[in-house]
Structure formats: C-alpha cells, structure tokens
mmCIF file with all atom_site columns, C-alpha atoms in Angstrom:
data_model
loop_
_atom_site.group_PDB
_atom_site.id
_atom_site.type_symbol
_atom_site.label_atom_id
_atom_site.label_alt_id
_atom_site.label_comp_id
_atom_site.label_asym_id
_atom_site.label_entity_id
_atom_site.label_seq_id
_atom_site.pdbx_PDB_ins_code
_atom_site.Cartn_x
_atom_site.Cartn_y
_atom_site.Cartn_z
_atom_site.occupancy
_atom_site.B_iso_or_equiv
_atom_site.pdbx_formal_charge
_atom_site.auth_seq_id
_atom_site.auth_comp_id
_atom_site.auth_asym_id
_atom_site.auth_atom_id
_atom_site.pdbx_PDB_model_num
ATOM 1   C CA . MET A 1 1   ? 21.512  -12.277 12.557 1.00 82.00 ? 29  MET A CA 1
ATOM 2   C CA . PRO A 1 2   ? 19.040  -12.070 9.799  1.00 90.00 ? 30  PRO A CA 1
ATOM 3   C CA . ALA A 1 3   ? 18.898  -10.083 7.465  1.00 95.00 ? 31  ALA A CA 1
ATOM 4   C CA . LEU A 1 4   ? 16.787  -7.014  7.993  1.00 98.00 ? 32  LEU A CA 1
ATOM 5   C CA . ILE A 1 5   ? 14.292  -5.564  4.595  1.00 98.00 ? 33  ILE A CA 1
ATOM 6   C CA . LEU A 1 6   ? 12.366  -2.959  4.539  1.00 98.00 ? 34  LEU A CA 1
ATOM 7   C CA . ALA A 1 7   ? 9.846   -3.597  1.473  1.00 98.00 ? 35  ALA A CA 1
ATOM 8   C CA . SER A 1 8   ? 9.754   -0.092  0.581  1.00 94.00 ? 36  SER A CA 1
ATOM 9   C CA . THR A 1 9   ? 11.862  2.085   -1.585 1.00 90.00 ? 37  THR A CA 1
ATOM 10  C CA . SER A 1 10  ? 9.945   5.356   0.489  1.00 91.00 ? 38  SER A CA 1
ATOM 11  C CA . PRO A 1 11  ? 12.859  7.646   1.287  1.00 92.00 ? 39  PRO A CA 1
ATOM 12  C CA . TYR A 1 12  ? 10.437  8.831   4.553  1.00 91.00 ? 40  TYR A CA 1
ATOM 13  C CA . ARG A 1 13  ? 10.313  4.664   6.347  1.00 95.00 ? 41  ARG A CA 1
ATOM 14  C CA . ARG A 1 14  ? 14.740  4.258   5.005  1.00 97.00 ? 42  ARG A CA 1
ATOM 15  C CA . GLU A 1 15  ? 14.939  7.494   7.084  1.00 96.00 ? 43  GLU A CA 1
ATOM 16  C CA . LEU A 1 16  ? 13.014  6.324   10.120 1.00 96.00 ? 44  LEU A CA 1
ATOM 17  C CA . LEU A 1 17  ? 13.879  2.838   10.398 1.00 98.00 ? 45  LEU A CA 1
ATOM 18  C CA . ALA A 1 18  ? 17.417  3.850   10.260 1.00 97.00 ? 46  ALA A CA 1
ATOM 19  C CA . ARG A 1 19  ? 16.988  5.496   13.610 1.00 97.00 ? 47  ARG A CA 1
ATOM 20  C CA . LEU A 1 20  ? 16.870  2.286   14.951 1.00 97.00 ? 48  LEU A CA 1
ATOM 21  C CA . ARG A 1 21  ? 20.700  1.874   13.427 1.00 96.00 ? 49  ARG A CA 1
ATOM 22  C CA . LEU A 1 22  ? 19.931  -1.719  12.863 1.00 97.00 ? 50  LEU A CA 1
ATOM 23  C CA . PRO A 1 23  ? 22.078  -2.581  9.485  1.00 96.00 ? 51  PRO A CA 1
ATOM 24  C CA . PHE A 1 24  ? 18.830  -3.032  7.080  1.00 97.00 ? 52  PHE A CA 1
ATOM 25  C CA . GLU A 1 25  ? 18.366  -3.097  3.064  1.00 97.00 ? 53  GLU A CA 1
ATOM 26  C CA . ALA A 1 26  ? 15.330  -1.726  1.281  1.00 97.00 ? 54  ALA A CA 1
ATOM 27  C CA . ALA A 1 27  ? 13.369  -3.653  -1.720 1.00 97.00 ? 55  ALA A CA 1
ATOM 28  C CA . ALA A 1 28  ? 10.352  -3.282  -3.558 1.00 95.00 ? 56  ALA A CA 1
ATOM 29  C CA . SER A 1 29  ? 7.766   -5.055  -3.135 1.00 94.00 ? 57  SER A CA 1
ATOM 30  C CA . GLN A 1 30  ? 5.563   -4.312  -6.493 1.00 91.00 ? 58  GLN A CA 1
ATOM 31  C CA . VAL A 1 31  ? 2.316   -4.923  -4.436 1.00 96.00 ? 59  VAL A CA 1
ATOM 32  C CA . ASP A 1 32  ? -0.603  -3.706  -6.415 1.00 94.00 ? 60  ASP A CA 1
ATOM 33  C CA . GLU A 1 33  ? -1.963  -1.003  -3.619 1.00 92.00 ? 61  GLU A CA 1
ATOM 34  C CA . THR A 1 34  ? -5.535  -0.509  -5.446 1.00 93.00 ? 62  THR A CA 1
ATOM 35  C CA . ALA A 1 35  ? -8.326  -0.502  -2.757 1.00 94.00 ? 63  ALA A CA 1
ATOM 36  C CA . LEU A 1 36  ? -10.996 -3.402  -3.078 1.00 95.00 ? 64  LEU A CA 1
ATOM 37  C CA . PRO A 1 37  ? -14.423 -2.195  -3.423 1.00 95.00 ? 65  PRO A CA 1
ATOM 38  C CA . GLY A 1 38  ? -15.587 -1.047  -0.045 1.00 94.00 ? 66  GLY A CA 1
ATOM 39  C CA . GLU A 1 39  ? -12.639 -1.994  1.482  1.00 96.00 ? 67  GLU A CA 1
ATOM 40  C CA . ALA A 1 40  ? -12.002 0.484   4.938  1.00 96.00 ? 68  ALA A CA 1
ATOM 41  C CA . PRO A 1 41  ? -9.129  2.813   5.093  1.00 96.00 ? 69  PRO A CA 1
ATOM 42  C CA . ALA A 1 42  ? -7.563  0.600   7.989  1.00 96.00 ? 70  ALA A CA 1
ATOM 43  C CA . ALA A 1 43  ? -8.552  -2.623  6.338  1.00 97.00 ? 71  ALA A CA 1
ATOM 44  C CA . LEU A 1 44  ? -6.435  -1.400  3.530  1.00 97.00 ? 72  LEU A CA 1
ATOM 45  C CA . ALA A 1 45  ? -3.612  -0.315  5.436  1.00 96.00 ? 73  ALA A CA 1
ATOM 46  C CA . GLU A 1 46  ? -3.078  -3.969  7.094  1.00 98.00 ? 74  GLU A CA 1
ATOM 47  C CA . ARG A 1 47  ? -3.786  -5.751  4.108  1.00 98.00 ? 75  ARG A CA 1
ATOM 48  C CA . LEU A 1 48  ? -1.040  -3.359  1.950  1.00 97.00 ? 76  LEU A CA 1
ATOM 49  C CA . ALA A 1 49  ? 1.491   -3.677  5.017  1.00 98.00 ? 77  ALA A CA 1
ATOM 50  C CA . LEU A 1 50  ? 1.497   -7.230  5.157  1.00 98.00 ? 78  LEU A CA 1
ATOM 51  C CA . ALA A 1 51  ? 1.427   -7.957  1.336  1.00 98.00 ? 79  ALA A CA 1
ATOM 52  C CA . LYS A 1 52  ? 4.524   -5.938  0.748  1.00 98.00 ? 80  LYS A CA 1
ATOM 53  C CA . ALA A 1 53  ? 6.010   -7.535  3.787  1.00 98.00 ? 81  ALA A CA 1
ATOM 54  C CA . ARG A 1 54  ? 5.304   -10.521 2.452  1.00 98.00 ? 82  ARG A CA 1
ATOM 55  C CA . ALA A 1 55  ? 6.461   -9.985  -1.627 1.00 98.00 ? 83  ALA A CA 1
ATOM 56  C CA . VAL A 1 56  ? 9.613   -9.560  -0.439 1.00 98.00 ? 84  VAL A CA 1
ATOM 57  C CA . ALA A 1 57  ? 9.596   -12.291 1.998  1.00 98.00 ? 85  ALA A CA 1
ATOM 58  C CA . ALA A 1 58  ? 8.775   -14.770 -0.942 1.00 97.00 ? 86  ALA A CA 1
ATOM 59  C CA . GLN A 1 59  ? 11.688  -13.624 -2.805 1.00 96.00 ? 87  GLN A CA 1
ATOM 60  C CA . ARG A 1 60  ? 14.295  -13.810 0.805  1.00 96.00 ? 88  ARG A CA 1
ATOM 61  C CA . PRO A 1 61  ? 13.673  -16.754 2.617  1.00 93.00 ? 89  PRO A CA 1
ATOM 62  C CA . GLY A 1 62  ? 15.298  -16.333 5.921  1.00 96.00 ? 90  GLY A CA 1
ATOM 63  C CA . ALA A 1 63  ? 15.394  -13.072 6.314  1.00 97.00 ? 91  ALA A CA 1
ATOM 64  C CA . VAL A 1 64  ? 13.090  -10.759 8.874  1.00 98.00 ? 92  VAL A CA 1
ATOM 65  C CA . VAL A 1 65  ? 10.829  -8.322  6.239  1.00 98.00 ? 93  VAL A CA 1
ATOM 66  C CA . ILE A 1 66  ? 8.961   -4.946  7.228  1.00 98.00 ? 94  ILE A CA 1
ATOM 67  C CA . GLY A 1 67  ? 5.785   -4.017  5.525  1.00 98.00 ? 95  GLY A CA 1
ATOM 68  C CA . SER A 1 68  ? 3.984   -0.655  5.854  1.00 97.00 ? 96  SER A CA 1
ATOM 69  C CA . ASP A 1 69  ? 1.366   0.844   4.509  1.00 95.00 ? 97  ASP A CA 1
ATOM 70  C CA . GLN A 1 70  ? -0.553  5.110   5.233  1.00 94.00 ? 98  GLN A CA 1
ATOM 71  C CA . VAL A 1 71  ? -4.049  5.627   4.721  1.00 93.00 ? 99  VAL A CA 1
ATOM 72  C CA . ALA A 1 72  ? -5.578  8.671   5.020  1.00 94.00 ? 100 ALA A CA 1
ATOM 73  C CA . ASP A 1 73  ? -9.335  8.558   6.272  1.00 96.00 ? 101 ASP A CA 1
ATOM 74  C CA . LEU A 1 74  ? -11.035 11.470  5.774  1.00 96.00 ? 102 LEU A CA 1
ATOM 75  C CA . ASP A 1 75  ? -15.088 10.362  7.020  1.00 95.00 ? 103 ASP A CA 1
ATOM 76  C CA . GLY A 1 76  ? -14.216 6.853   6.327  1.00 93.00 ? 104 GLY A CA 1
ATOM 77  C CA . GLU A 1 77  ? -13.295 7.820   2.814  1.00 94.00 ? 105 GLU A CA 1
ATOM 78  C CA . THR A 1 78  ? -9.855  6.285   1.648  1.00 94.00 ? 106 THR A CA 1
ATOM 79  C CA . ILE A 1 79  ? -7.495  9.918   0.738  1.00 93.00 ? 107 ILE A CA 1
ATOM 80  C CA . GLY A 1 80  ? -4.407  8.234   -0.875 1.00 89.00 ? 108 GLY A CA 1
ATOM 81  C CA . LYS A 1 81  ? -1.161  9.827   -2.851 1.00 91.00 ? 109 LYS A CA 1
ATOM 82  C CA . PRO A 1 82  ? -2.721  13.114  -4.476 1.00 96.00 ? 110 PRO A CA 1
ATOM 83  C CA . GLY A 1 83  ? 0.718   12.394  -7.245 1.00 95.00 ? 111 GLY A CA 1
ATOM 84  C CA . THR A 1 84  ? -0.746  15.730  -8.837 1.00 97.00 ? 112 THR A CA 1
ATOM 85  C CA . HIS A 1 85  ? -0.660  19.390  -7.756 1.00 98.00 ? 113 HIS A CA 1
ATOM 86  C CA . GLU A 1 86  ? -4.246  19.612  -8.519 1.00 98.00 ? 114 GLU A CA 1
ATOM 87  C CA . VAL A 1 87  ? -5.167  16.339  -6.888 1.00 97.00 ? 115 VAL A CA 1
ATOM 88  C CA . ALA A 1 88  ? -3.069  17.845  -3.319 1.00 97.00 ? 116 ALA A CA 1
ATOM 89  C CA . THR A 1 89  ? -4.814  21.343  -3.555 1.00 98.00 ? 117 THR A CA 1
ATOM 90  C CA . ALA A 1 90  ? -8.307  19.486  -3.563 1.00 97.00 ? 118 ALA A CA 1
ATOM 91  C CA . GLN A 1 91  ? -7.461  17.047  -1.315 1.00 97.00 ? 119 GLN A CA 1
ATOM 92  C CA . LEU A 1 92  ? -5.991  19.850  0.939  1.00 98.00 ? 120 LEU A CA 1
ATOM 93  C CA . ARG A 1 93  ? -9.543  21.666  0.608  1.00 98.00 ? 121 ARG A CA 1
ATOM 94  C CA . ARG A 1 94  ? -11.645 18.982  1.660  1.00 97.00 ? 122 ARG A CA 1
ATOM 95  C CA . MET A 1 95  ? -9.585  18.479  4.708  1.00 97.00 ? 123 MET A CA 1
ATOM 96  C CA . SER A 1 96  ? -9.281  22.211  5.757  1.00 98.00 ? 124 SER A CA 1
ATOM 97  C CA . GLY A 1 97  ? -10.928 22.633  9.137  1.00 98.00 ? 125 GLY A CA 1
ATOM 98  C CA . ARG A 1 98  ? -11.518 19.018  9.395  1.00 98.00 ? 126 ARG A CA 1
ATOM 99  C CA . GLU A 1 99  ? -10.431 16.173  11.610 1.00 98.00 ? 127 GLU A CA 1
ATOM 100 C CA . VAL A 1 100 ? -8.086  13.167  9.404  1.00 97.00 ? 128 VAL A CA 1
ATOM 101 C CA . ILE A 1 101 ? -7.307  9.955   10.693 1.00 97.00 ? 129 ILE A CA 1
ATOM 102 C CA . PHE A 1 102 ? -3.884  8.663   9.059  1.00 95.00 ? 130 PHE A CA 1
ATOM 103 C CA . GLN A 1 103 ? -3.692  4.895   9.119  1.00 96.00 ? 131 GLN A CA 1
ATOM 104 C CA . THR A 1 104 ? -0.271  3.510   9.357  1.00 96.00 ? 132 THR A CA 1
ATOM 105 C CA . ALA A 1 105 ? -0.123  -0.248  9.733  1.00 97.00 ? 133 ALA A CA 1
ATOM 106 C CA . VAL A 1 106 ? 3.323   -2.428  10.042 1.00 98.00 ? 134 VAL A CA 1
ATOM 107 C CA . ALA A 1 107 ? 3.761   -5.934  9.192  1.00 98.00 ? 135 ALA A CA 1
ATOM 108 C CA . VAL A 1 108 ? 6.869   -7.948  9.715  1.00 98.00 ? 136 VAL A CA 1
ATOM 109 C CA . VAL A 1 109 ? 7.605   -11.192 8.206  1.00 98.00 ? 137 VAL A CA 1
ATOM 110 C CA . ALA A 1 110 ? 10.290  -13.694 8.976  1.00 97.00 ? 138 ALA A CA 1
ATOM 111 C CA . PRO A 1 111 ? 10.391  -17.085 9.686  1.00 96.00 ? 139 PRO A CA 1
ATOM 112 C CA . GLY A 1 112 ? 7.705   -18.607 11.960 1.00 95.00 ? 140 GLY A CA 1
ATOM 113 C CA . LEU A 1 113 ? 6.121   -15.209 12.110 1.00 97.00 ? 141 LEU A CA 1
ATOM 114 C CA . ALA A 1 114 ? 3.814   -12.786 10.220 1.00 97.00 ? 142 ALA A CA 1
ATOM 115 C CA . ALA A 1 115 ? 2.513   -10.155 12.503 1.00 98.00 ? 143 ALA A CA 1
ATOM 116 C CA . ILE A 1 116 ? 0.772   -7.200  11.992 1.00 98.00 ? 144 ILE A CA 1
ATOM 117 C CA . GLU A 1 117 ? 0.214   -3.641  13.736 1.00 97.00 ? 145 GLU A CA 1
ATOM 118 C CA . ARG A 1 118 ? -1.329  -0.072  13.294 1.00 96.00 ? 146 ARG A CA 1
ATOM 119 C CA . ALA A 1 119 ? -1.301  3.183   14.834 1.00 97.00 ? 147 ALA A CA 1
ATOM 120 C CA . GLU A 1 120 ? -4.513  5.486   14.773 1.00 96.00 ? 148 GLU A CA 1
ATOM 121 C CA . VAL A 1 121 ? -2.931  9.151   14.469 1.00 96.00 ? 149 VAL A CA 1
ATOM 122 C CA . ARG A 1 122 ? -5.627  12.014  14.422 1.00 97.00 ? 150 ARG A CA 1
ATOM 123 C CA . VAL A 1 123 ? -4.777  15.177  12.374 1.00 97.00 ? 151 VAL A CA 1
ATOM 124 C CA . ARG A 1 124 ? -6.578  18.161  13.125 1.00 98.00 ? 152 ARG A CA 1
ATOM 125 C CA . PHE A 1 125 ? -6.169  20.659  10.035 1.00 98.00 ? 153 PHE A CA 1
ATOM 126 C CA . ARG A 1 126 ? -6.691  24.269  10.638 1.00 98.00 ? 154 ARG A CA 1
ATOM 127 C CA . GLU A 1 127 ? -8.629  26.295  8.326  1.00 98.00 ? 155 GLU A CA 1
ATOM 128 C CA . LEU A 1 128 ? -7.000  26.744  4.574  1.00 98.00 ? 156 LEU A CA 1
ATOM 129 C CA . SER A 1 129 ? -6.902  29.390  2.579  1.00 98.00 ? 157 SER A CA 1
ATOM 130 C CA . ASP A 1 130 ? -6.454  28.938  -1.428 1.00 98.00 ? 158 ASP A CA 1
ATOM 131 C CA . ALA A 1 131 ? -3.350  30.656  -0.869 1.00 98.00 ? 159 ALA A CA 1
ATOM 132 C CA . ALA A 1 132 ? -1.943  28.858  2.260  1.00 97.00 ? 160 ALA A CA 1
ATOM 133 C CA . ILE A 1 133 ? -2.565  25.759  0.106  1.00 98.00 ? 161 ILE A CA 1
ATOM 134 C CA . GLU A 1 134 ? -0.569  27.112  -3.077 1.00 98.00 ? 162 GLU A CA 1
ATOM 135 C CA . ALA A 1 135 ? 2.060   28.042  -1.064 1.00 97.00 ? 163 ALA A CA 1
ATOM 136 C CA . TYR A 1 136 ? 2.504   24.881  0.979  1.00 98.00 ? 164 TYR A CA 1
ATOM 137 C CA . LEU A 1 137 ? 2.036   23.326  -2.282 1.00 98.00 ? 165 LEU A CA 1
ATOM 138 C CA . LYS A 1 138 ? 5.118   24.983  -3.935 1.00 97.00 ? 166 LYS A CA 1
ATOM 139 C CA . ALA A 1 139 ? 7.388   24.888  -0.609 1.00 97.00 ? 167 ALA A CA 1
ATOM 140 C CA . ASP A 1 140 ? 6.352   21.030  -0.134 1.00 96.00 ? 168 ASP A CA 1
ATOM 141 C CA . ARG A 1 141 ? 5.229   19.256  -3.153 1.00 96.00 ? 169 ARG A CA 1
ATOM 142 C CA . PRO A 1 142 ? 3.851   16.435  -0.758 1.00 96.00 ? 170 PRO A CA 1
ATOM 143 C CA . TYR A 1 143 ? 2.920   14.613  -4.251 1.00 95.00 ? 171 TYR A CA 1
ATOM 144 C CA . ASP A 1 144 ? 3.806   11.340  -2.952 1.00 91.00 ? 172 ASP A CA 1
ATOM 145 C CA . CYS A 1 145 ? 2.031   11.819  0.944  1.00 90.00 ? 173 CYS A CA 1
ATOM 146 C CA . ALA A 1 146 ? -0.865  10.517  1.871  1.00 90.00 ? 174 ALA A CA 1
ATOM 147 C CA . GLY A 1 147 ? -3.462  13.406  2.248  1.00 92.00 ? 175 GLY A CA 1
ATOM 148 C CA . SER A 1 148 ? -0.946  15.880  0.573  1.00 95.00 ? 176 SER A CA 1
ATOM 149 C CA . ALA A 1 149 ? 1.075   17.131  4.321  1.00 93.00 ? 177 ALA A CA 1
ATOM 150 C CA . LYS A 1 150 ? 4.889   16.217  4.850  1.00 92.00 ? 178 LYS A CA 1
ATOM 151 C CA . VAL A 1 151 ? 3.941   16.785  9.326  1.00 91.00 ? 179 VAL A CA 1
ATOM 152 C CA . GLU A 1 152 ? 8.218   16.032  9.011  1.00 90.00 ? 180 GLU A CA 1
ATOM 153 C CA . SER A 1 153 ? 8.464   19.387  7.559  1.00 92.00 ? 181 SER A CA 1
ATOM 154 C CA . LEU A 1 154 ? 6.408   23.036  6.593  1.00 96.00 ? 182 LEU A CA 1
ATOM 155 C CA . GLY A 1 155 ? 2.866   20.118  6.474  1.00 96.00 ? 183 GLY A CA 1
ATOM 156 C CA . ILE A 1 156 ? 3.511   21.357  10.376 1.00 96.00 ? 184 ILE A CA 1
ATOM 157 C CA . ALA A 1 157 ? 1.997   24.591  9.266  1.00 97.00 ? 185 ALA A CA 1
ATOM 158 C CA . LEU A 1 158 ? -1.387  23.473  7.884  1.00 97.00 ? 186 LEU A CA 1
ATOM 159 C CA . LEU A 1 159 ? -2.031  21.094  11.286 1.00 97.00 ? 187 LEU A CA 1
ATOM 160 C CA . ASP A 1 160 ? -4.003  22.557  14.759 1.00 97.00 ? 188 ASP A CA 1
ATOM 161 C CA . ALA A 1 161 ? -3.145  19.512  16.648 1.00 97.00 ? 189 ALA A CA 1
ATOM 162 C CA . VAL A 1 162 ? -2.153  15.672  16.555 1.00 96.00 ? 190 VAL A CA 1
ATOM 163 C CA . VAL A 1 163 ? -3.165  13.118  18.882 1.00 96.00 ? 191 VAL A CA 1
ATOM 164 C CA . SER A 1 164 ? -1.066  9.489   18.144 1.00 95.00 ? 192 SER A CA 1
ATOM 165 C CA . ASP A 1 165 ? 0.895   7.419   20.698 1.00 95.00 ? 193 ASP A CA 1
ATOM 166 C CA . ASP A 1 166 ? 3.352   6.855   18.077 1.00 94.00 ? 194 ASP A CA 1
ATOM 167 C CA . PRO A 1 167 ? 4.806   9.949   16.976 1.00 89.00 ? 195 PRO A CA 1
ATOM 168 C CA . THR A 1 168 ? 6.260   8.195   13.946 1.00 95.00 ? 196 THR A CA 1
ATOM 169 C CA . ALA A 1 169 ? 3.176   6.471   12.850 1.00 95.00 ? 197 ALA A CA 1
ATOM 170 C CA . LEU A 1 170 ? 2.396   10.183  10.945 1.00 93.00 ? 198 LEU A CA 1
ATOM 171 C CA . ILE A 1 171 ? 5.600   10.401  8.635  1.00 92.00 ? 199 ILE A CA 1
ATOM 172 C CA . GLY A 1 172 ? 4.924   6.381   7.952  1.00 92.00 ? 200 GLY A CA 1
ATOM 173 C CA . LEU A 1 173 ? 6.535   3.403   9.952  1.00 96.00 ? 201 LEU A CA 1
ATOM 174 C CA . PRO A 1 174 ? 5.195   3.663   13.695 1.00 97.00 ? 202 PRO A CA 1
ATOM 175 C CA . LEU A 1 175 ? 8.858   3.184   14.907 1.00 97.00 ? 203 LEU A CA 1
ATOM 176 C CA . ILE A 1 176 ? 7.024   2.210   18.389 1.00 97.00 ? 204 ILE A CA 1
ATOM 177 C CA . ARG A 1 177 ? 5.149   -1.246  16.694 1.00 97.00 ? 205 ARG A CA 1
ATOM 178 C CA . THR A 1 178 ? 8.264   -1.665  14.782 1.00 98.00 ? 206 THR A CA 1
ATOM 179 C CA . CYS A 1 179 ? 10.210  -2.314  17.488 1.00 98.00 ? 207 CYS A CA 1
ATOM 180 C CA . ALA A 1 180 ? 7.584   -4.359  19.041 1.00 97.00 ? 208 ALA A CA 1
ATOM 181 C CA . LEU A 1 181 ? 7.246   -6.539  16.227 1.00 98.00 ? 209 LEU A CA 1
ATOM 182 C CA . LEU A 1 182 ? 11.285  -6.962  15.186 1.00 98.00 ? 210 LEU A CA 1
ATOM 183 C CA . ARG A 1 183 ? 11.501  -8.554  18.868 1.00 97.00 ? 211 ARG A CA 1
ATOM 184 C CA . ARG A 1 184 ? 9.177   -10.733 18.576 1.00 96.00 ? 212 ARG A CA 1
ATOM 185 C CA . ALA A 1 185 ? 11.334  -11.690 15.280 1.00 97.00 ? 213 ALA A CA 1
ATOM 186 C CA . GLY A 1 186 ? 14.335  -12.148 17.293 1.00 94.00 ? 214 GLY A CA 1
ATOM 187 C CA . LEU A 1 187 ? 15.893  -8.640  16.340 1.00 95.00 ? 215 LEU A CA 1
ATOM 188 C CA . GLU A 1 188 ? 16.893  -6.159  19.290 1.00 93.00 ? 216 GLU A CA 1
ATOM 189 C CA . PRO A 1 189 ? 17.302  -2.700  18.354 1.00 94.00 ? 217 PRO A CA 1
ATOM 190 C CA . LEU A 1 190 ? 19.461  -2.010  21.502 1.00 94.00 ? 218 LEU A CA 1
ATOM 191 C CA . ALA A 1 191 ? 21.295  -5.262  21.608 1.00 86.00 ? 219 ALA A CA 1
#
C-alpha cells in the first residue's frame, strides 16, 4: 500500500482522517494561502487544497496525498482564520443573524491522479449579543478556525441551522468526498 499523507498540520483534519482507520502521516505543505485578487471563496478553497496536496506529493513521489482547505464565504467575501480575539469578535458580529457558506475543498494527488472535490455547508448564525460572543471566544478560543466558530465544540451554540450533504466538511475535511477520492487512488477504507 502506498504511503498516505495528509498535507496539513491541522489537529482537526488529523482527527477526522483518523476516523477512516488508515495509517497516515501528516506533513506541512508550506503553501502561501493568500487569496488572489478577485478570487472567489470557493475557487480559493479549491486552489489551496490542490496546491497543498501537490506540494507534499512533489516531496514524496509515489505517495497518496490529501490536501484540504476551508474558507468561510459571507456574501461572496472570504472570511478566513481570525488569528486574534479582536478579529474573531468582528467576524462573529458580522455573521450574527446571517447565513455563511463554508466552502471546504479536498484534493488527492497520487501517481496518475490529481482530483478535487468541494463540499458546501450552509450555516445560519443566530442573533449574537456582544456578551454571547465574548463568552464564546473566551471558552473556545477559535482563532485558528475559518469564521471564528468551532462547531465540534461550544461553537454549535452560535448557530440556528447547518445544511450539508457531508457533515464533516464543516470541521475541515469532508470525509464522504475524501473516501471517494481515496478509492479513485486505490485506497479503500473498508478493505
């Protein structure tokens, strides 16, 4: 079986991929994640997922490499990882009472294969008071999450609804699509 590599150091993606019970290693891709001028959020997620997989695959010929990226999309504007408490506060204020689309792309690069899939998750944030935002940020500290919300923990309390055909996509790695791409690369999680 070829080596399986996750082109990410994200603990969230590592935890998700571990659910498939395939042995894998994780490697940083060192890809510049800056959006191109005028680049739409979905296009950015797809470009970065493929670039991450290709960067690691170039270092590990013969391996099956998974790259993934997630971008929050608010009315066509990219909402990235906040990095700081102040930016997270501003993001959550903007998203309060609104629908945000989380664009999550996954790519698999292997010998003879470079394929990509995208999952779209529609998230409706409830109306959020400044006190609720502050309490959430102090509790969860989601500064490394696109859109400032960890739905796998307390961030679920920020939401009214989540709509998706791939529930793990919102956490950062759409496993249904990942499984389909891995099968195309010759790896069957159920084998």
